[in-house]
């Protein structure tokens, strides 16, 4: 086993130098990256800048017992890129704040940054600034992402109109079931540390939990199809909560058809095994990081055959409220359980 | 006493709505603030964007026992604005990440945000985004600040040349002595909770610790004087460490004259009482958030009479190293103790 270096042995400046060496800059808008009081960016002419920030807190958003640091680093970047994508923008830079207790070694922090570096590579994002400090508690990762979008072309939550089609990318509920699998394996391990984890048949849902991808591909594909969503939001807290946000922002109601919700086979299988309703997992599970968006009904032909976009319903007048339409045709008011982390 | 609301009683969404109501937007470059997946900014034509991020962690950077939440909120914004000022840029927006344990009430978080709001007002900065979450540990505040500067006019750490004059704004060492006073009062309080704090004669140094100001005024005044610093950095970790950073970036040495270091009278008095060398407090104390910058020697006449700028030495060839010149004329290599928080 390679020797492990306590953080206090090298100090903050040396750690930053070590991490900095591995960073490549690839965005034309990055004038100056890490190493000064601030990074310098030169957004392209005619572009607006979008900015979003997210905190990931140990014990609340992740459990280091089953979340490998490299995956965690990747996910931390992906969830921020997802917010940028949800504005119809392309991510360009991130800055990273990291606070960690003495438990994590230099090598562990490097693993975490390696995951971030891989995500930056995948999404063509430059890591241009950071702050690394100690804490008395666990690990906290704070990422702020910047992106660019043609002036006036950012898509908000508020632009949806009654009759607009309500669409989601990918499939839902998987990340939540992946978490159930990981929690179960953790309990088994705690009961008997000799137990080998059995994740084989759950690979898909576990992957959805540990290494979600931001749907930047959908942003690019919609552009190629000539479709500009009227409103958009990313699905971090579960579909129900996001539909409520979108409708509140747009001043509309909605009809969401439960039988149209996209559920992958491994998700259905895992739900059956855990005796959970897959529809509930999709509505309230969260962490799928898919995109929820609306398009005018006149764009129906352009998207109906897209293999990775599903039309799950449509917006209505506000008075009609936000309803889930069951298979039997019954309208049930949608509950935004969302995410109350307090 | 007004009733206090546990955070869990209102949840994240309601807390954000409560905080959001108090936010005013004043920057012309802010197109959309809090409330969507990301904020939308439209930097003015010909401007570059600077971005910097900082974490403040309870137990490491602040002690809630003597740091009022409103001051803490103010300081969290000020230290980020200081980084933007150190680039010769004007701050425009911030985004805030906050994680807190169940100990803090809704009213406490509102106090913290009130401090941030006051700082945003003072520095004409818009709070455009945030993430608020729980933690199992203490309070962590993560702020990312954005600013703007005319393209090509950002001042880096790397532009200093031998013979350039080394200047600081304001005075040094006060924040460190303020911390000593607060720590002493804390110990007195822990020993006897009936003790009333005696901060009267220490008001200046305590203020320097609890409510530092970013020297944005100096950035504006240098512009009015027609002086563009060749290099600049803000003094967060103590003068010695920052001089070393600036010299490393610029590829120079420096001579810093101890007798020229600006020390306020209350700082000298507090140092005497605590039996500390005020020069050492200035060199290694940190948290003064003044600006350290260099100007060509030809600008001497323009700055020599500025009441709030002190010339403390000059840059030299790299081979001459970074030296403190004592009152007796002796050259002592400067030690960058800086800040190793691990």
XYZ file of C-alpha atoms in Angstrom:
684
model
C 0.000 0.000 0.000
C 1.336 3.400 -0.943
C 2.199 5.655 1.972
C -0.495 8.152 2.942
C 0.297 11.749 3.772
C -1.669 13.583 6.481
C -2.841 16.962 5.229
C -1.025 18.806 7.999
C 2.298 17.433 6.732
C 2.204 19.460 3.552
C -0.027 22.460 4.353
C -2.470 24.365 2.210
C -0.102 26.061 -0.224
C 1.722 22.852 -1.129
C -1.568 20.981 -1.540
C -2.856 23.629 -3.916
C 0.384 23.506 -5.905
C 0.116 19.722 -6.181
C -3.476 19.877 -7.392
C -2.819 22.787 -9.716
C -0.191 20.931 -11.703
C -2.800 18.558 -13.079
C -5.171 21.200 -14.366
C -5.515 21.907 -18.063
C -7.339 24.960 -19.346
C -9.276 24.527 -22.563
C -11.951 27.224 -22.647
C -11.131 30.186 -24.904
C -12.903 32.431 -22.387
C -10.442 31.560 -19.592
C -7.829 34.318 -19.449
C -6.302 33.344 -16.094
C -6.979 30.283 -13.936
C -5.923 29.303 -10.418
C -3.101 31.127 -8.660
C -4.156 34.740 -8.185
C -6.723 36.488 -5.996
C -9.329 35.741 -8.659
C -9.593 34.091 -12.061
C -10.050 36.294 -15.130
C -12.639 35.370 -17.766
C -13.495 36.973 -21.067
C -16.998 35.842 -22.083
C -17.467 35.777 -25.854
C -19.205 38.797 -27.391
C -22.991 38.520 -27.428
C -23.027 35.885 -24.682
C -24.622 36.094 -21.302
C -23.028 34.435 -18.278
C -24.991 32.059 -16.060
C -23.835 31.167 -12.566
C -25.004 28.574 -10.078
C -23.703 27.258 -6.762
C -24.166 23.988 -4.882
C -22.993 22.550 -1.589
C -22.419 18.856 -0.979
C -22.128 18.004 2.708
C -20.864 14.726 4.150
C -23.556 12.858 6.059
C -26.287 14.802 4.248
C -25.570 14.496 0.521
C -23.061 11.681 0.504
C -21.711 8.885 2.658
C -17.990 8.256 2.246
C -18.566 4.691 3.320
C -19.995 3.801 -0.053
C -19.224 6.801 -2.205
C -15.725 6.534 -3.701
C -13.972 9.919 -3.615
C -13.332 9.914 -7.334
C -17.029 9.385 -8.054
C -17.903 12.061 -5.520
C -15.626 14.563 -7.264
C -17.188 13.704 -10.596
C -20.716 13.987 -9.238
C -20.009 17.315 -7.522
C -19.089 18.815 -10.885
C -21.875 17.030 -12.800
C -24.665 18.330 -10.556
C -23.448 21.885 -11.069
C -23.111 21.424 -14.818
C -26.685 20.120 -14.713
C -27.883 23.482 -13.353
C -26.075 25.288 -16.171
C -27.563 22.911 -18.767
C -31.018 23.561 -17.292
C -30.610 27.208 -18.345
C -29.943 26.084 -21.950
C -26.351 27.238 -21.432
C -22.991 25.580 -21.979
C -20.730 25.325 -18.918
C -17.344 27.023 -19.152
C -15.682 27.305 -15.734
C -15.998 26.129 -12.151
C -14.485 27.231 -8.849
C -14.234 24.757 -5.977
C -14.319 25.251 -2.223
C -13.291 22.287 -0.112
C -13.247 21.925 3.650
C -12.156 18.684 5.219
C -11.293 17.315 8.617
C -7.911 15.764 9.398
C -9.254 12.311 8.529
C -8.716 12.716 4.794
C -5.156 12.345 3.543
C -3.482 14.244 0.726
C -3.953 11.176 -1.449
C -7.701 11.129 -0.687
C -8.070 14.796 -1.628
C -6.155 14.069 -4.825
C -8.618 11.270 -5.633
C -11.493 13.701 -5.135
C -9.845 16.259 -7.411
C -9.089 13.542 -9.957
C -12.846 12.913 -10.178
C -13.455 16.634 -10.645
C -10.737 16.748 -13.296
C -12.365 13.885 -15.212
C -15.746 15.635 -15.088
C -14.149 18.894 -16.235
C -12.692 16.977 -19.160
C -16.013 15.309 -19.982
C -17.954 18.594 -19.903
C -15.084 20.747 -21.296
C -15.077 22.947 -18.208
C -12.057 24.767 -16.743
C -11.367 24.615 -13.000
C -10.218 28.207 -12.483
C -10.231 28.793 -8.743
C -10.551 27.249 -5.351
C -10.221 27.467 -1.644
C -9.102 24.503 0.438
C -9.345 24.583 4.186
C -9.678 22.355 7.202
C -12.853 21.771 9.189
C -13.666 20.169 12.518
C -16.465 18.235 10.898
C -16.622 16.181 7.751
C -16.044 16.977 4.119
C -17.916 19.838 2.464
C -17.640 20.523 -1.251
C -18.855 23.821 -2.616
C -18.848 24.309 -6.361
C -19.868 27.372 -8.332
C -20.294 26.805 -12.053
C -20.318 29.417 -14.783
C -21.660 28.980 -18.276
C -22.430 30.960 -21.373
C -25.507 31.289 -23.530
C -26.378 33.559 -26.422
C -27.869 36.769 -25.013
C -31.608 36.353 -24.506
C -31.541 32.589 -25.119
C -31.326 31.415 -21.523
C -34.329 29.247 -20.639
C -35.973 29.974 -17.298
C -38.511 28.100 -15.238
C -41.032 30.755 -15.979
C -41.662 30.554 -19.715
C -44.075 27.627 -19.882
C -47.574 28.180 -21.364
C -50.774 26.123 -21.067
C -50.828 23.337 -23.715
C -46.998 23.224 -23.857
C -45.758 19.646 -23.836
C -44.000 18.545 -20.652
C -40.897 16.479 -21.441
C -38.140 14.702 -19.542
C -34.802 13.374 -20.703
C -33.575 9.880 -19.847
C -35.330 7.892 -17.139
C -36.327 8.507 -13.553
C -36.143 6.908 -10.105
C -32.905 5.030 -10.689
C -30.676 7.181 -8.469
C -33.017 6.758 -5.513
C -33.058 2.968 -5.893
C -29.278 2.970 -6.259
C -29.134 4.673 -2.882
C -31.358 1.975 -1.371
C -29.007 -0.707 -2.691
C -25.957 1.073 -1.306
C -27.598 1.624 2.084
C -28.502 -2.054 2.278
C -24.959 -3.124 1.440
C -23.660 -0.710 4.058
C -25.852 -2.285 6.725
C -24.722 -5.750 5.636
C -21.108 -4.635 5.837
C -21.582 -3.079 9.259
C -23.160 -6.297 10.494
C -20.418 -8.442 8.999
C -17.310 -6.736 7.567
C -16.395 -9.958 5.748
C -19.422 -9.589 3.478
C -18.583 -8.880 -0.133
C -20.859 -6.245 -1.688
C -23.336 -7.623 -4.218
C -23.910 -4.840 -6.670
C -23.734 -6.861 -9.917
C -27.386 -6.805 -10.974
C -27.845 -3.299 -9.619
C -25.021 -1.773 -11.616
C -27.331 0.589 -13.498
C -29.147 2.076 -10.495
C -25.959 2.276 -8.422
C -24.254 4.090 -11.279
C -27.201 6.495 -11.446
C -26.627 7.321 -7.790
C -22.849 7.454 -7.705
C -22.007 8.918 -11.089
C -24.877 10.888 -12.600
C -24.261 12.749 -15.828
C -25.488 16.247 -16.605
C -27.652 16.198 -19.734
C -25.640 18.675 -21.686
C -26.094 16.361 -24.669
C -29.832 17.115 -24.621
C -29.131 20.877 -24.673
C -27.010 20.403 -27.798
C -29.492 18.005 -29.436
C -32.457 20.317 -28.884
C -30.467 23.062 -30.608
C -29.780 20.747 -33.531
C -33.484 19.913 -33.739
C -34.286 23.615 -33.784
C -36.263 23.309 -30.564
C -35.979 25.975 -27.857
C -37.701 24.881 -24.660
C -40.132 27.459 -23.281
C -39.095 26.523 -19.726
C -36.596 24.141 -18.188
C -35.340 22.861 -14.818
C -33.101 20.004 -13.787
C -34.498 17.139 -11.742
C -32.460 17.107 -8.560
C -35.207 16.773 -5.934
C -37.608 14.401 -7.677
C -39.964 14.998 -10.597
C -42.959 16.090 -8.472
C -41.063 18.907 -6.810
C -39.599 20.120 -10.094
C -42.958 20.090 -11.886
C -44.334 22.193 -9.039
C -41.421 24.651 -9.333
C -41.839 24.913 -13.074
C -45.593 25.449 -12.809
C -45.167 27.998 -10.000
C -42.610 29.865 -12.104
C -44.721 29.713 -15.264
C -48.029 30.424 -13.554
C -49.638 27.277 -14.956
C -51.042 23.958 -13.881
C -49.991 20.620 -15.386
C -51.189 17.131 -16.143
C -48.517 14.445 -15.662
C -49.478 10.967 -16.874
C -48.077 8.287 -14.587
C -48.055 5.671 -17.344
C -45.756 7.828 -19.477
C -43.061 8.262 -16.834
C -39.822 6.810 -18.206
C -38.644 3.963 -15.986
C -35.672 1.812 -16.946
C -35.945 -1.971 -16.543
C -33.238 -2.146 -13.847
C -35.162 0.519 -11.950
C -38.373 -1.510 -12.153
C -36.538 -4.639 -11.014
C -34.873 -2.897 -8.079
C -38.183 -1.292 -7.081
C -39.861 -4.701 -7.087
C -37.133 -6.178 -4.916
C -37.324 -3.329 -2.410
C -41.112 -3.430 -2.510
C -41.281 0.213 -3.580
C -43.645 1.790 -6.087
C -41.426 2.826 -9.038
C -43.760 5.747 -9.804
C -43.205 7.112 -6.295
C -39.437 6.657 -6.731
C -39.614 8.693 -9.943
C -41.809 11.393 -8.429
C -40.063 11.829 -5.092
C -36.725 10.028 -5.268
C -34.513 12.768 -6.559
C -30.918 12.976 -7.771
C -31.710 11.809 -11.306
C -30.275 15.028 -12.785
C -32.368 14.664 -15.912
C -33.915 17.724 -17.570
C -37.594 18.610 -17.272
C -38.674 21.054 -19.968
C -41.609 22.289 -21.953
C -41.925 22.812 -25.706
C -44.780 24.327 -27.712
C -47.188 21.682 -28.956
C -46.200 22.712 -32.512
C -42.760 21.159 -31.859
C -44.313 17.746 -31.196
C -43.110 16.267 -34.477
C -39.527 17.363 -33.853
C -39.146 15.554 -30.557
C -41.611 12.682 -30.622
C -39.071 10.228 -32.073
C -36.099 11.271 -29.950
C -35.010 8.068 -28.174
C -34.001 9.882 -25.005
C -36.855 12.366 -24.582
C -40.265 11.365 -23.212
C -43.410 13.475 -23.301
C -44.974 12.920 -19.880
C -47.846 15.379 -20.020
C -48.640 19.002 -20.697
C -49.146 22.335 -18.987
C -52.659 23.580 -18.244
C -54.275 26.734 -16.959
C -53.263 27.562 -13.420
C -56.791 26.936 -12.130
C -56.511 23.282 -13.145
C -53.687 22.829 -10.608
C -50.897 20.279 -10.919
C -52.235 16.768 -11.230
C -50.920 13.288 -11.678
C -53.192 11.335 -13.998
C -53.190 7.690 -12.948
C -53.448 4.760 -15.342
C -57.140 4.583 -14.521
C -57.607 8.206 -15.573
C -57.968 9.603 -12.092
C -56.490 13.047 -11.365
C -54.504 13.166 -8.103
C -53.014 16.495 -6.926
C -49.227 16.238 -7.133
C -47.414 16.597 -3.819
C -44.045 18.309 -3.824
C -42.270 16.369 -1.154
C -39.054 17.717 -2.559
C -36.161 17.803 -0.320
C -36.258 19.217 3.177
C -32.787 18.577 4.453
C -33.326 20.271 7.789
C -37.632 37.573 23.737
C -39.060 36.866 20.288
C -39.892 33.252 19.577
C -37.231 31.280 17.730
C -38.032 28.936 14.873
C -36.064 25.716 14.402
C -34.934 25.369 10.783
C -36.717 22.053 10.353
C -40.039 23.744 11.080
C -39.999 25.717 7.856
C -37.781 23.702 5.465
C -35.397 24.815 2.788
C -37.815 26.254 0.224
C -39.617 28.449 2.749
C -36.320 29.672 4.213
C -35.076 30.648 0.770
C -38.355 32.472 0.051
C -38.053 34.379 3.338
C -34.483 35.423 2.613
C -35.195 36.235 -1.010
C -37.831 38.815 -0.172
C -35.210 41.120 1.313
C -32.886 41.125 -1.661
C -32.603 44.150 -3.913
C -30.839 43.975 -7.263
C -28.925 47.099 -8.294
C -26.265 45.984 -10.799
C -27.141 46.713 -14.434
C -25.341 43.468 -15.360
C -27.763 41.339 -13.322
C -30.411 39.983 -15.719
C -31.875 37.374 -13.345
C -31.152 36.781 -9.650
C -32.150 34.035 -7.213
C -34.958 31.663 -8.062
C -33.930 29.663 -11.124
C -31.351 26.927 -11.754
C -28.777 29.679 -12.285
C -28.539 33.450 -12.297
C -28.148 35.260 -15.629
C -25.579 38.039 -15.985
C -24.780 40.318 -18.897
C -21.279 41.745 -18.361
C -20.870 45.166 -19.960
C -19.160 45.242 -23.364
C -15.370 45.429 -23.170
C -15.293 44.123 -19.620
C -13.658 40.988 -18.346
C -15.189 39.000 -15.506
C -13.193 38.052 -12.416
C -14.303 35.293 -10.077
C -13.083 34.207 -6.656
C -14.325 31.787 -4.017
C -13.808 31.522 -0.253
C -14.945 29.207 2.498
C -15.477 30.284 6.095
C -15.709 27.335 8.476
C -16.923 27.462 12.083
C -14.183 26.584 14.545
C -11.494 27.386 11.965
C -12.256 30.851 10.627
C -14.737 32.074 13.189
C -16.043 31.362 16.664
C -19.766 31.967 17.088
C -19.160 32.572 20.765
C -17.773 36.014 20.066
C -18.585 36.617 16.436
C -22.109 38.042 16.066
C -23.877 36.479 13.080
C -24.574 39.828 11.466
C -20.876 40.724 11.580
C -20.005 37.294 10.267
C -22.317 37.740 7.283
C -20.797 41.130 6.574
C -17.248 39.810 6.873
C -17.951 36.794 4.643
C -18.939 39.156 1.832
C -16.161 41.685 2.558
C -13.353 39.122 2.339
C -14.604 38.019 -1.062
C -14.977 41.579 -2.277
C -11.392 42.087 -1.103
C -10.215 39.405 -3.551
C -12.061 41.131 -6.378
C -10.586 44.527 -5.398
C -7.123 42.919 -5.381
C -7.578 42.261 -9.123
C -8.274 45.998 -9.672
C -11.860 44.990 -10.443
C -15.219 46.184 -9.161
C -17.449 43.524 -7.554
C -20.837 42.962 -9.159
C -22.466 39.758 -7.884
C -22.090 37.050 -5.251
C -23.563 33.604 -4.781
C -23.758 32.105 -1.294
C -23.622 28.522 -0.095
C -24.594 27.904 3.495
C -24.605 24.689 5.484
C -25.644 24.685 9.092
C -26.433 22.245 11.837
C -29.815 22.173 13.607
C -28.433 24.495 16.327
C -29.048 27.667 14.318
C -32.615 28.918 14.146
C -34.350 30.589 11.227
C -33.868 33.914 13.028
C -30.117 33.264 13.362
C -29.788 32.503 9.653
C -31.741 35.668 8.926
C -29.263 37.660 11.055
C -26.413 36.160 9.046
C -28.122 37.081 5.772
C -28.866 40.550 7.102
C -25.113 41.048 7.519
C -24.560 39.854 3.970
C -27.281 42.171 2.734
C -25.666 45.160 4.465
C -22.307 44.302 2.891
C -23.950 43.886 -0.522
C -25.415 47.346 -0.069
C -22.095 48.841 1.050
C -20.190 47.355 -1.907
C -23.065 47.639 -4.412
C -23.065 43.909 -5.031
C -26.070 41.761 -5.985
C -26.728 38.474 -4.198
C -27.888 36.412 -7.197
C -27.819 32.795 -6.080
C -27.456 30.430 -3.207
C -27.733 26.983 -1.772
C -28.796 26.404 1.813
C -28.514 22.998 3.377
C -28.107 21.276 6.691
C -24.923 19.768 8.054
C -24.027 17.490 10.933
C -21.231 19.818 11.926
C -21.115 23.546 12.388
C -21.756 26.453 10.096
C -19.920 26.707 6.769
C -20.259 29.746 4.538
C -19.081 29.530 0.965
C -19.137 32.679 -1.117
C -18.188 33.122 -4.742
C -17.800 36.715 -5.871
C -17.830 38.040 -9.417
C -16.519 41.368 -10.587
C -15.806 43.286 -13.720
C -12.750 45.111 -15.000
C -11.954 46.726 -18.326
C -10.455 44.053 -20.599
C -6.707 43.812 -20.050
C -6.754 46.015 -16.942
C -6.913 43.291 -14.287
C -3.879 43.476 -11.994
C -2.199 40.170 -11.208
C 0.373 39.165 -8.635
C 2.889 38.676 -11.389
C 3.452 42.137 -12.857
C 5.896 43.608 -10.313
C 9.372 44.714 -11.513
C 12.580 45.396 -9.556
C 12.626 48.994 -8.229
C 8.772 49.130 -8.136
C 7.561 50.669 -4.885
C 5.838 48.267 -2.489
C 2.755 49.870 -0.946
C 0.025 48.911 1.522
C -3.314 50.487 2.238
C -4.501 51.237 5.772
C -2.699 49.722 8.729
C -1.674 46.226 9.739
C -1.779 43.847 12.687
C -5.021 45.148 14.154
C -7.227 42.193 13.224
C -4.852 39.748 14.878
C -4.802 41.758 18.101
C -8.576 42.043 17.997
C -8.689 38.265 17.937
C -6.431 38.113 21.017
C -8.779 40.456 22.877
C -11.829 38.389 21.908
C -10.135 35.122 22.884
C -9.213 36.586 26.274
C -12.775 37.749 26.886
C -14.035 34.321 25.881
C -11.783 32.644 28.457
C -12.911 35.142 31.101
C -16.530 34.432 30.234
C -16.005 30.663 30.337
C -14.398 31.005 33.758
C -17.148 33.279 35.039
C -20.287 33.794 32.935
C -21.198 36.822 35.040
C -18.191 38.722 33.663
C -19.087 41.646 31.440
C -16.855 41.916 28.376
C -14.416 44.818 28.464
C -13.904 45.793 24.883
C -14.093 49.588 25.253
C -10.475 50.565 24.740
C -10.026 47.810 22.170
C -12.871 48.901 19.956
C -10.615 49.588 16.974
C -8.767 46.240 16.938
C -11.925 44.270 17.711
C -13.675 46.028 14.835
C -10.732 45.145 12.557
C -11.275 41.479 13.443
C -15.054 41.323 13.405
C -15.937 43.709 10.608
C -13.098 44.221 8.144
C -13.762 46.296 5.058
C -12.591 45.463 1.539
C -10.459 48.332 0.213
C -12.522 48.975 -2.861
C -12.092 52.681 -2.075
C -8.349 52.341 -2.788
C -9.074 50.738 -6.177
C -11.251 53.734 -7.106
C -8.773 56.276 -5.689
C -5.816 54.801 -7.553
C -7.832 55.127 -10.764
C -8.549 58.761 -9.966
C -4.849 59.331 -9.323
C -4.050 57.770 -12.703
C -2.038 55.019 -11.033
C -2.298 51.425 -12.245
C -0.538 49.024 -9.874
C 1.896 46.689 -11.609
C 0.927 43.899 -9.200
C -1.550 43.553 -6.357
C -2.737 41.050 -3.730
C -4.953 41.363 -0.671
C -3.514 40.797 2.792
C -5.501 37.925 4.218
C -2.737 35.735 5.637
C -0.328 38.370 7.000
C 1.977 40.751 5.149
C 4.982 38.397 5.091
C 3.105 35.649 3.311
C 1.583 38.059 0.780
C 4.917 39.722 -0.028
C 6.333 36.251 -0.660
C 3.392 35.406 -2.984
C 3.749 38.664 -4.863
C 7.518 38.218 -5.272
C 7.120 34.584 -6.315
C 4.524 35.623 -8.897
C 6.572 38.539 -10.168
C 9.925 36.740 -10.095
C 11.518 39.380 -7.898
C 12.976 39.886 -4.442
C 11.906 42.691 -2.106
C 13.102 44.909 0.698
C 10.460 45.630 3.339
C 11.431 48.257 5.929
C 10.072 47.370 9.364
C 10.032 51.003 10.483
C 7.688 51.939 7.621
C 5.033 49.346 8.451
C 1.776 51.192 9.174
C 0.641 50.431 12.720
C -2.329 52.203 14.269
C -2.032 53.500 17.818
C -4.697 51.148 19.208
C -2.763 48.278 17.629
C 0.453 49.392 19.329
C -1.340 49.727 22.661
C -2.985 46.313 22.410
C 0.322 44.730 21.373
C 2.039 46.268 24.419
C -0.660 44.936 26.715
C -0.459 41.438 25.260
C 3.333 41.605 25.265
C 3.451 40.966 21.512
C 5.781 42.545 18.973
C 3.521 44.706 16.769
C 5.832 44.147 13.758
C 5.317 40.399 14.117
C 1.551 40.947 14.365
C 1.658 42.946 11.132
C 3.863 40.413 9.343
C 2.171 37.200 10.431
C -1.147 38.102 12.009
C -3.409 38.044 8.998
C -7.031 39.023 8.306
C -6.276 42.724 7.799
C -7.744 42.613 4.270
C -5.695 45.604 3.206
C -4.197 45.762 -0.281
C -0.512 45.164 -0.998
C 0.525 46.508 -4.379
C 3.439 47.789 -6.404
C 3.686 50.930 -8.535
C 6.494 52.096 -10.815
C 8.907 54.396 -8.986
C 7.875 57.125 -11.454
C 4.458 57.174 -9.741
C 6.022 58.096 -6.396
C 4.804 61.688 -6.486
C 1.224 60.618 -7.183
C 0.884 58.435 -4.100
C 3.354 59.792 -1.550
C 0.795 62.137 0.029
C -2.128 59.741 0.057
C -3.180 59.538 3.704
C -4.153 55.890 3.488
C -1.305 54.440 1.408
C 2.128 53.690 2.876
C 5.258 52.874 0.903
C 6.868 50.054 2.890
C 9.754 49.141 0.592
C 10.485 48.161 -2.976
C 10.993 45.162 -5.207
C 14.516 43.985 -6.047
C 16.151 41.476 -8.348
C 15.157 37.898 -7.528
C 18.722 37.057 -6.428
C 18.459 39.548 -3.581
C 15.653 37.445 -2.027
C 12.866 38.832 0.157
C 14.225 40.668 3.172
C 12.904 42.588 6.115
C 15.176 45.547 6.817
C 15.209 46.205 10.559
C 15.449 49.640 12.127
C 19.180 49.004 12.628
C 19.593 48.385 8.888
C 19.992 44.632 9.175
C 18.498 42.448 6.405
C 16.559 39.457 7.744
C 15.079 36.932 5.299
C 11.279 37.188 5.475
C 9.498 34.035 6.613
C 6.148 33.252 5.098
C 4.405 31.697 8.045
C 1.183 32.370 6.271
C -1.697 30.269 7.195
C -1.564 26.509 7.426
C -5.012 25.643 8.601
C -4.440 21.887 8.559
